[in-house]
PDB file of C-alpha atoms in Angstrom:
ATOM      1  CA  UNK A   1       0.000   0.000   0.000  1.00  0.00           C
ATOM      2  CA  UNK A   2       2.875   2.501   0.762  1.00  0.00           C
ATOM      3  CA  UNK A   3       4.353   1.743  -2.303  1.00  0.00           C
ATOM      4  CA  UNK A   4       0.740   2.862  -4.080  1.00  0.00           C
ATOM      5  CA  UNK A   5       1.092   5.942  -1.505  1.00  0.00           C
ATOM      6  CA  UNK A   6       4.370   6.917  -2.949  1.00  0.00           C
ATOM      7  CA  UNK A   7       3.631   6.040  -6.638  1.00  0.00           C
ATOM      8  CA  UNK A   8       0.667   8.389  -6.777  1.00  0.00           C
ATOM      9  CA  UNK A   9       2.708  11.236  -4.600  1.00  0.00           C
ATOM     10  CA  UNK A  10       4.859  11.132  -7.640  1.00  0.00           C
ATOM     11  CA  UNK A  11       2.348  11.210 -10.264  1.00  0.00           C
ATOM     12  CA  UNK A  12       0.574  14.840  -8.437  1.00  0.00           C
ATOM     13  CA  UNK A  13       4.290  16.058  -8.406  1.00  0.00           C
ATOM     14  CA  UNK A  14       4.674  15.348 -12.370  1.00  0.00           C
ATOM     15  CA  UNK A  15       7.520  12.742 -11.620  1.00  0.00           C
ATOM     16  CA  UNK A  16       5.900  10.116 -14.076  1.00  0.00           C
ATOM     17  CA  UNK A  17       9.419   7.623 -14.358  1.00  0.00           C
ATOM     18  CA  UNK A  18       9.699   7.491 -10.406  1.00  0.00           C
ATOM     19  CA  UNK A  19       6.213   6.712  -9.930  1.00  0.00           C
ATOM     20  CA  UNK A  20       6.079   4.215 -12.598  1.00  0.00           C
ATOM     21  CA  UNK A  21       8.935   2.761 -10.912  1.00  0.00           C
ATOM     22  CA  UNK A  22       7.320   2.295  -7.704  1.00  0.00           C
ATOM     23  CA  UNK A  23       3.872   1.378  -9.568  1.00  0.00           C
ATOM     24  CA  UNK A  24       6.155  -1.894 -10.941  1.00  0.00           C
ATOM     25  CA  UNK A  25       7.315  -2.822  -7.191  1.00  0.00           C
ATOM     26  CA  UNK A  26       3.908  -2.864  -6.329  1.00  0.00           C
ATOM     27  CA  UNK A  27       2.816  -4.619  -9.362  1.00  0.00           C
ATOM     28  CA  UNK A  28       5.837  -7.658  -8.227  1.00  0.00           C
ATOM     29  CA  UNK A  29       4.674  -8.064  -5.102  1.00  0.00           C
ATOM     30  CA  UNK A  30       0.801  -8.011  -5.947  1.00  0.00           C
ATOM     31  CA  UNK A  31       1.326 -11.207  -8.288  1.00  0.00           C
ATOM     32  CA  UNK A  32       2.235 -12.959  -5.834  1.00  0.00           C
ATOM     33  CA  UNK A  33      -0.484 -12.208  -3.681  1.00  0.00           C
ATOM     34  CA  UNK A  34      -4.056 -13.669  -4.154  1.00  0.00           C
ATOM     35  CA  UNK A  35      -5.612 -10.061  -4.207  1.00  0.00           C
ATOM     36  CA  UNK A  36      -7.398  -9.669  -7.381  1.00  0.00           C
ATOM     37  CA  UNK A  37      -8.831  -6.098  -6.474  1.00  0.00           C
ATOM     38  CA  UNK A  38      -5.149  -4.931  -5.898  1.00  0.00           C
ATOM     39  CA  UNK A  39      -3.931  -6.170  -9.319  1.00  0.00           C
ATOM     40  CA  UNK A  40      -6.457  -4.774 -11.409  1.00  0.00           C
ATOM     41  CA  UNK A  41      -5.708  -1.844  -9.294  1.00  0.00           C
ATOM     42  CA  UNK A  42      -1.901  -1.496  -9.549  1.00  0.00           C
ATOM     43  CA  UNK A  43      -2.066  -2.652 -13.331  1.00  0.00           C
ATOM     44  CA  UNK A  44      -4.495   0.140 -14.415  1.00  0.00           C
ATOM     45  CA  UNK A  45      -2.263   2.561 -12.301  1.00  0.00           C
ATOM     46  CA  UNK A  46       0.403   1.411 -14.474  1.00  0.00           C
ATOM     47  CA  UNK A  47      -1.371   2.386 -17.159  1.00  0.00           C
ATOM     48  CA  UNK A  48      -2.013   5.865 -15.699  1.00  0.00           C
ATOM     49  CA  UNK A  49       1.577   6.491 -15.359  1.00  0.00           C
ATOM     50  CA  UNK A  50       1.941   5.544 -18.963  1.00  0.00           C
ATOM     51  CA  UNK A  51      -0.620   7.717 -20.049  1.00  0.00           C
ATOM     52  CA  UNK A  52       1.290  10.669 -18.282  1.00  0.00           C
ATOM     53  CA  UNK A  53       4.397  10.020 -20.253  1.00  0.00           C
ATOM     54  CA  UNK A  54       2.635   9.469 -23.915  1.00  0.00           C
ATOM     55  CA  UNK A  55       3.329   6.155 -24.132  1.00  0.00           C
ATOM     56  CA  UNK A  56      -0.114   4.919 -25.214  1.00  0.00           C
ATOM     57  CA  UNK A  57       0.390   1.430 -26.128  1.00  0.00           C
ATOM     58  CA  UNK A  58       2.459   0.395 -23.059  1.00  0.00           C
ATOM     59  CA  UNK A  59      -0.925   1.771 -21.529  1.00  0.00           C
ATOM     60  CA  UNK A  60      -2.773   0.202 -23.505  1.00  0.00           C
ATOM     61  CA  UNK A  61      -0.908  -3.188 -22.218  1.00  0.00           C
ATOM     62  CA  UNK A  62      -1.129  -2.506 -18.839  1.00  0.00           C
ATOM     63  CA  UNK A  63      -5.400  -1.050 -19.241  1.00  0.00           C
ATOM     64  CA  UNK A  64      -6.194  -4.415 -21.280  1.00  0.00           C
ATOM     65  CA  UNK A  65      -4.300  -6.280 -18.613  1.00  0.00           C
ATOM     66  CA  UNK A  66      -6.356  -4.674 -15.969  1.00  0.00           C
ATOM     67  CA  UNK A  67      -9.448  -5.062 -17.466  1.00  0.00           C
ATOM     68  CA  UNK A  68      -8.741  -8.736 -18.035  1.00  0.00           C
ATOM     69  CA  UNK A  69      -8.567  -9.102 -14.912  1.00  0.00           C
ATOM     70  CA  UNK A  70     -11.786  -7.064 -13.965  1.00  0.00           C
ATOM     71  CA  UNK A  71     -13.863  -8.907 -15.838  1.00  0.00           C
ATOM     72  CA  UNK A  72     -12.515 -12.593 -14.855  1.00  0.00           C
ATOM     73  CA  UNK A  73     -12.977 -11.659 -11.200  1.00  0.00           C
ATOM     74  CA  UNK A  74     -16.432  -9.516 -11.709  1.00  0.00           C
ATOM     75  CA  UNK A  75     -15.074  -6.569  -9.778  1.00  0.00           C
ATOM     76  CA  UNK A  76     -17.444  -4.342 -10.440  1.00  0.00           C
ATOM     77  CA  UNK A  77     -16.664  -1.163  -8.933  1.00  0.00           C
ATOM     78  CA  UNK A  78     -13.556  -0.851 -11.058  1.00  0.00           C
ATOM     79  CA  UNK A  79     -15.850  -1.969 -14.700  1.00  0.00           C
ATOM     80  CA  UNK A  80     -16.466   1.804 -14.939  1.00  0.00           C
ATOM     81  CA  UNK A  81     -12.936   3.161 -14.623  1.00  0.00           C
ATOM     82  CA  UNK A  82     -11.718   0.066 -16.659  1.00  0.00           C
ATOM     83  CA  UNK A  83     -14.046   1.043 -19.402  1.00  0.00           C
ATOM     84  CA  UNK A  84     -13.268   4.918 -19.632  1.00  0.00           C
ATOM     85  CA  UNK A  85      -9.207   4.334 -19.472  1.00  0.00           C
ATOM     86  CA  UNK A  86      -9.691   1.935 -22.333  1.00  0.00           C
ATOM     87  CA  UNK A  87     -12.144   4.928 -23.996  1.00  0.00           C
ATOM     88  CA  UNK A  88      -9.386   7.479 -23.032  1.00  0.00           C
ATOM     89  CA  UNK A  89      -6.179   5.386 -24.580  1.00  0.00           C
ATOM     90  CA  UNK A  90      -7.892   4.523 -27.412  1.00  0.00           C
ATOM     91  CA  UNK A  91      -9.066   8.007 -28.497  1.00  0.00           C
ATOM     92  CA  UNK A  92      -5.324   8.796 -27.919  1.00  0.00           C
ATOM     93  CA  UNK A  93      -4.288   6.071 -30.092  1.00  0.00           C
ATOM     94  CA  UNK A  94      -6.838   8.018 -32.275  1.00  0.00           C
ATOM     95  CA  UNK A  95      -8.826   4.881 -32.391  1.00  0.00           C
ATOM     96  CA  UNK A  96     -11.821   6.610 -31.944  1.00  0.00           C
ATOM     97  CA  UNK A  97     -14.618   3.069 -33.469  1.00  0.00           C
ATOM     98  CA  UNK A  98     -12.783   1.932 -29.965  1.00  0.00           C
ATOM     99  CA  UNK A  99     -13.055   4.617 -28.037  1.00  0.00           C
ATOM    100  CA  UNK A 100     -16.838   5.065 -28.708  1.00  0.00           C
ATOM    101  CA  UNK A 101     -17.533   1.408 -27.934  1.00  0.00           C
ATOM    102  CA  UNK A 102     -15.124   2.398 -24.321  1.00  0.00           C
ATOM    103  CA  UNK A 103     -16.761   5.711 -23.474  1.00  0.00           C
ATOM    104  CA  UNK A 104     -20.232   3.787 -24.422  1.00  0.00           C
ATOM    105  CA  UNK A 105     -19.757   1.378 -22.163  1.00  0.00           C
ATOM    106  CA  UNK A 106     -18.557   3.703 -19.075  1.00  0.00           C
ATOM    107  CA  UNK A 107     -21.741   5.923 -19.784  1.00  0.00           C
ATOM    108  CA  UNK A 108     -23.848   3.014 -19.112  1.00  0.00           C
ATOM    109  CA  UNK A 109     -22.457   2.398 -16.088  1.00  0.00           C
ATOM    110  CA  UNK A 110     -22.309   5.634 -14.643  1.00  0.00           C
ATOM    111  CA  UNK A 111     -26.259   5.781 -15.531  1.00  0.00           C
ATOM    112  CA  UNK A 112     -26.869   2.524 -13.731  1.00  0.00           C
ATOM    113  CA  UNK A 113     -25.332   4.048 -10.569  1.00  0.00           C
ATOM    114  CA  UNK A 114     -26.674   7.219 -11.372  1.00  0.00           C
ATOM    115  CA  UNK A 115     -23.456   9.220 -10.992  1.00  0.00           C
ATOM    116  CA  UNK A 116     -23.435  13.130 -12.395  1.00  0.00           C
ATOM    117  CA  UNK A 117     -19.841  13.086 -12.374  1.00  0.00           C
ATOM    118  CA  UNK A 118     -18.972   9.724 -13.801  1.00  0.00           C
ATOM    119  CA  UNK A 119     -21.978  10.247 -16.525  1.00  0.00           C
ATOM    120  CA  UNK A 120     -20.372  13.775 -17.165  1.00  0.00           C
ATOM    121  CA  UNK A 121     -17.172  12.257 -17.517  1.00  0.00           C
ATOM    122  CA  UNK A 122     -17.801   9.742 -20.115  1.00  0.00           C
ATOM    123  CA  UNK A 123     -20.123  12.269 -21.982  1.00  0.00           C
ATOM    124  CA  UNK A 124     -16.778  14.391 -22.461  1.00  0.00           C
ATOM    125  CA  UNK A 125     -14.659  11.377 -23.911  1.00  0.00           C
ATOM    126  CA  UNK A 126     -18.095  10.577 -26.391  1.00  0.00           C
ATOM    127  CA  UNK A 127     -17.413  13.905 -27.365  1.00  0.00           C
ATOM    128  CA  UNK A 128     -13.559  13.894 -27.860  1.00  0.00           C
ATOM    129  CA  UNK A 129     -14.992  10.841 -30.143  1.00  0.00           C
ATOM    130  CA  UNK A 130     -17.265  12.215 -32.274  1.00  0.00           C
ATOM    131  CA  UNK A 131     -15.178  15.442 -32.709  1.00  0.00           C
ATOM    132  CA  UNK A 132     -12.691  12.976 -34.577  1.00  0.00           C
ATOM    133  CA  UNK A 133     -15.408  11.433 -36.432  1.00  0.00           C
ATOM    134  CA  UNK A 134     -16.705  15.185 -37.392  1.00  0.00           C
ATOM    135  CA  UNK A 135     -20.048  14.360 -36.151  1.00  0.00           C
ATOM    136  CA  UNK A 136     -20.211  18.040 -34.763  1.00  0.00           C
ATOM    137  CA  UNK A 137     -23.759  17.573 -34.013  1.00  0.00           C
ATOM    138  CA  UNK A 138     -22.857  14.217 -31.797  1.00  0.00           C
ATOM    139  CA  UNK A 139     -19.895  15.557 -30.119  1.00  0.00           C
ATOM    140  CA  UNK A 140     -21.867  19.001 -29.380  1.00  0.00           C
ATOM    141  CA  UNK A 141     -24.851  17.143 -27.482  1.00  0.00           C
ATOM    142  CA  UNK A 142     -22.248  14.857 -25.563  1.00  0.00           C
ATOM    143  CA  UNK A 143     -20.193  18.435 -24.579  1.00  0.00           C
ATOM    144  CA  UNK A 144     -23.052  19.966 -23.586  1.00  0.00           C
ATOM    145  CA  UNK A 145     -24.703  17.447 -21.578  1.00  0.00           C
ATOM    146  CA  UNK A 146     -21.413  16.773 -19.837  1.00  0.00           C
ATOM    147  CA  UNK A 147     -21.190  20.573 -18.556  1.00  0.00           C
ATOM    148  CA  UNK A 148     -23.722  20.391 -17.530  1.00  0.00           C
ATOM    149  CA  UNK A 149     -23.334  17.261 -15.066  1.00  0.00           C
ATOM    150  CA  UNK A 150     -20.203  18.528 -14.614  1.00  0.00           C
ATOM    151  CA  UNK A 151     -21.319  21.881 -13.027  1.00  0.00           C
ATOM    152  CA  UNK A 152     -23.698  20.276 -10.577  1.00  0.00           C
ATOM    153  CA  UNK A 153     -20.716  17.227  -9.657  1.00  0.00           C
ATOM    154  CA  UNK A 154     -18.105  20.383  -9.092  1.00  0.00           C
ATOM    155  CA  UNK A 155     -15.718  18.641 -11.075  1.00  0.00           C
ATOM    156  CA  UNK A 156     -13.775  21.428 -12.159  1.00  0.00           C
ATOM    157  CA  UNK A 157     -10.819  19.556 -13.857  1.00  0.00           C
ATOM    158  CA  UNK A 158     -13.200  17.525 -16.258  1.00  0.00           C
ATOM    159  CA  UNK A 159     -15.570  20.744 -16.766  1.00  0.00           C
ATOM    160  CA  UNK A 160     -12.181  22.279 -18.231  1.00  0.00           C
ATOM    161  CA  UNK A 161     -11.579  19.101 -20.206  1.00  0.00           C
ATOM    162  CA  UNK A 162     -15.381  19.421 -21.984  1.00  0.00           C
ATOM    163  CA  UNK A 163     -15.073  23.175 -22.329  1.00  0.00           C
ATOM    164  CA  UNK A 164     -11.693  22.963 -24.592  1.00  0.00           C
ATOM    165  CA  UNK A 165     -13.148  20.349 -26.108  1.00  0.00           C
ATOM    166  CA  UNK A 166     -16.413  22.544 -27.176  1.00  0.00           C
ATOM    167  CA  UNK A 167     -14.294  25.252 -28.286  1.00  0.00           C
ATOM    168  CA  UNK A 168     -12.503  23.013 -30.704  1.00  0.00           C
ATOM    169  CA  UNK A 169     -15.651  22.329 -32.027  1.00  0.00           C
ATOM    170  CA  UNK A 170     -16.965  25.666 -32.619  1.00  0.00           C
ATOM    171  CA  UNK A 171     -13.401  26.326 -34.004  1.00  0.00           C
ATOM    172  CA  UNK A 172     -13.739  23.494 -36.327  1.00  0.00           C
ATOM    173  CA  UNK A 173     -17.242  24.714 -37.489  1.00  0.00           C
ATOM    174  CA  UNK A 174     -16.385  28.120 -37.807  1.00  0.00           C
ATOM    175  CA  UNK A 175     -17.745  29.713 -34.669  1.00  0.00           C
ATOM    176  CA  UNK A 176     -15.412  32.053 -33.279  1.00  0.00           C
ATOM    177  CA  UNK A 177     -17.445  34.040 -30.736  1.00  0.00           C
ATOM    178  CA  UNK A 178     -18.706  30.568 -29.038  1.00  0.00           C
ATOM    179  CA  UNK A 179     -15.189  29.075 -29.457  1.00  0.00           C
ATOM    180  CA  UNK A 180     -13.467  32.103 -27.385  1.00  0.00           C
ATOM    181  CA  UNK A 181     -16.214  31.891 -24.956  1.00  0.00           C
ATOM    182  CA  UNK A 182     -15.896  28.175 -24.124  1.00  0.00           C
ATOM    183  CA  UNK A 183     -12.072  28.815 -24.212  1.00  0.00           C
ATOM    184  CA  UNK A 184     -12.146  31.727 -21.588  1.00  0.00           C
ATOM    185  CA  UNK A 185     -14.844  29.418 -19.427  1.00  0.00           C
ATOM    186  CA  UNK A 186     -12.002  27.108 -19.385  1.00  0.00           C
ATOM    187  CA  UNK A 187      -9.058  29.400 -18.591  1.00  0.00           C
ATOM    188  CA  UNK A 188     -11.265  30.879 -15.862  1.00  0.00           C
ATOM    189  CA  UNK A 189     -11.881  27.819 -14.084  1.00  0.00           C
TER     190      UNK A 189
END
């Protein structure tokens, strides 16, 4: 657990490499433990770590891994989180047939446990999606529905994430005045 403790004291600090490092200690001693929760846990925190340093198919490896592992052991309170990393990588990866079928899956979740924030959440990454598939009118809806969750939830860091995200749209469509808006809503938060 300490090592966890240290690994994600790294990550806040920016130190990806050190707390990757101490993410893979934890990872050795968790196979050889009979702790399912804790290696679907310290494998998708590898994955985090990897996403932090733009290396999006060792994430990849260590998401799919982690969601292997989620599913064979039916832990469901990590089948949301499992589902939007594998959303988030994927629309990286610029993937985004995967990433839909990711994000999809974590907004049914978050509606079956009825969670503003998580719904919010994978709203934003359906709209990342269809803003690569130039389905402006998709990826508008999904933006706007997120804000809004994401203003009630008080999830400040997300509600940044769907307002740049907007703003590229209205960029992309030739909107100016509502892409400035959505980008100064962002920079003010």
């Amino acid at each position: 657990r300490s090592l966890g403790v240290m690994a994600n004291t790294f990550i806040k600090q920016g130190n990806y490499p050190r707390a990757l490092e101490f993410q893979l200690k934890k990872l050795q001693i968790e196979e050889k433990r009979n702790n399912p929760r804790n290696l679907a846990s310290v494998l998708m925190n590898i994955g985090v770590a990897y996403i932090y340093q733009q290396e999006y198919r060792k994430s990849l490896e260590y998401y799919s891994k982690s969601d292997k592992v989620i599913n064979s052991f039916k832990l469901k309170d990590l089948t949301y989180y499992s589902a939007l990393n594998l959303g988030d990588v994927y629309d990286r990866l610029n993937v985004p047939d995967s990433a839909y079928i990711y994000f999809t899956r974590a907004l049914t979740i978050a509606k079956q446990l009825k969670d503003g924030d998580l719904i919010g959440t994978a709203m934003t990454g359906l709209g990342h999606t269809f803003l690569k598939l130039k389905d402006f009118a998709k990826a508008r809806a999904n933006y706007q529905a997120a804000i809004t969750y994401l203003k009630a939830a008080n999830d400040d860091e997300i509600l940044c994430e769907a307002a740049l995200g907007i703003a590229k749209l209205f960029q992309q469509t030739n909107q100016p005045d509502s892409a400035v808006h959505y980008a100064r809503f962002s920079q003010n938060l």
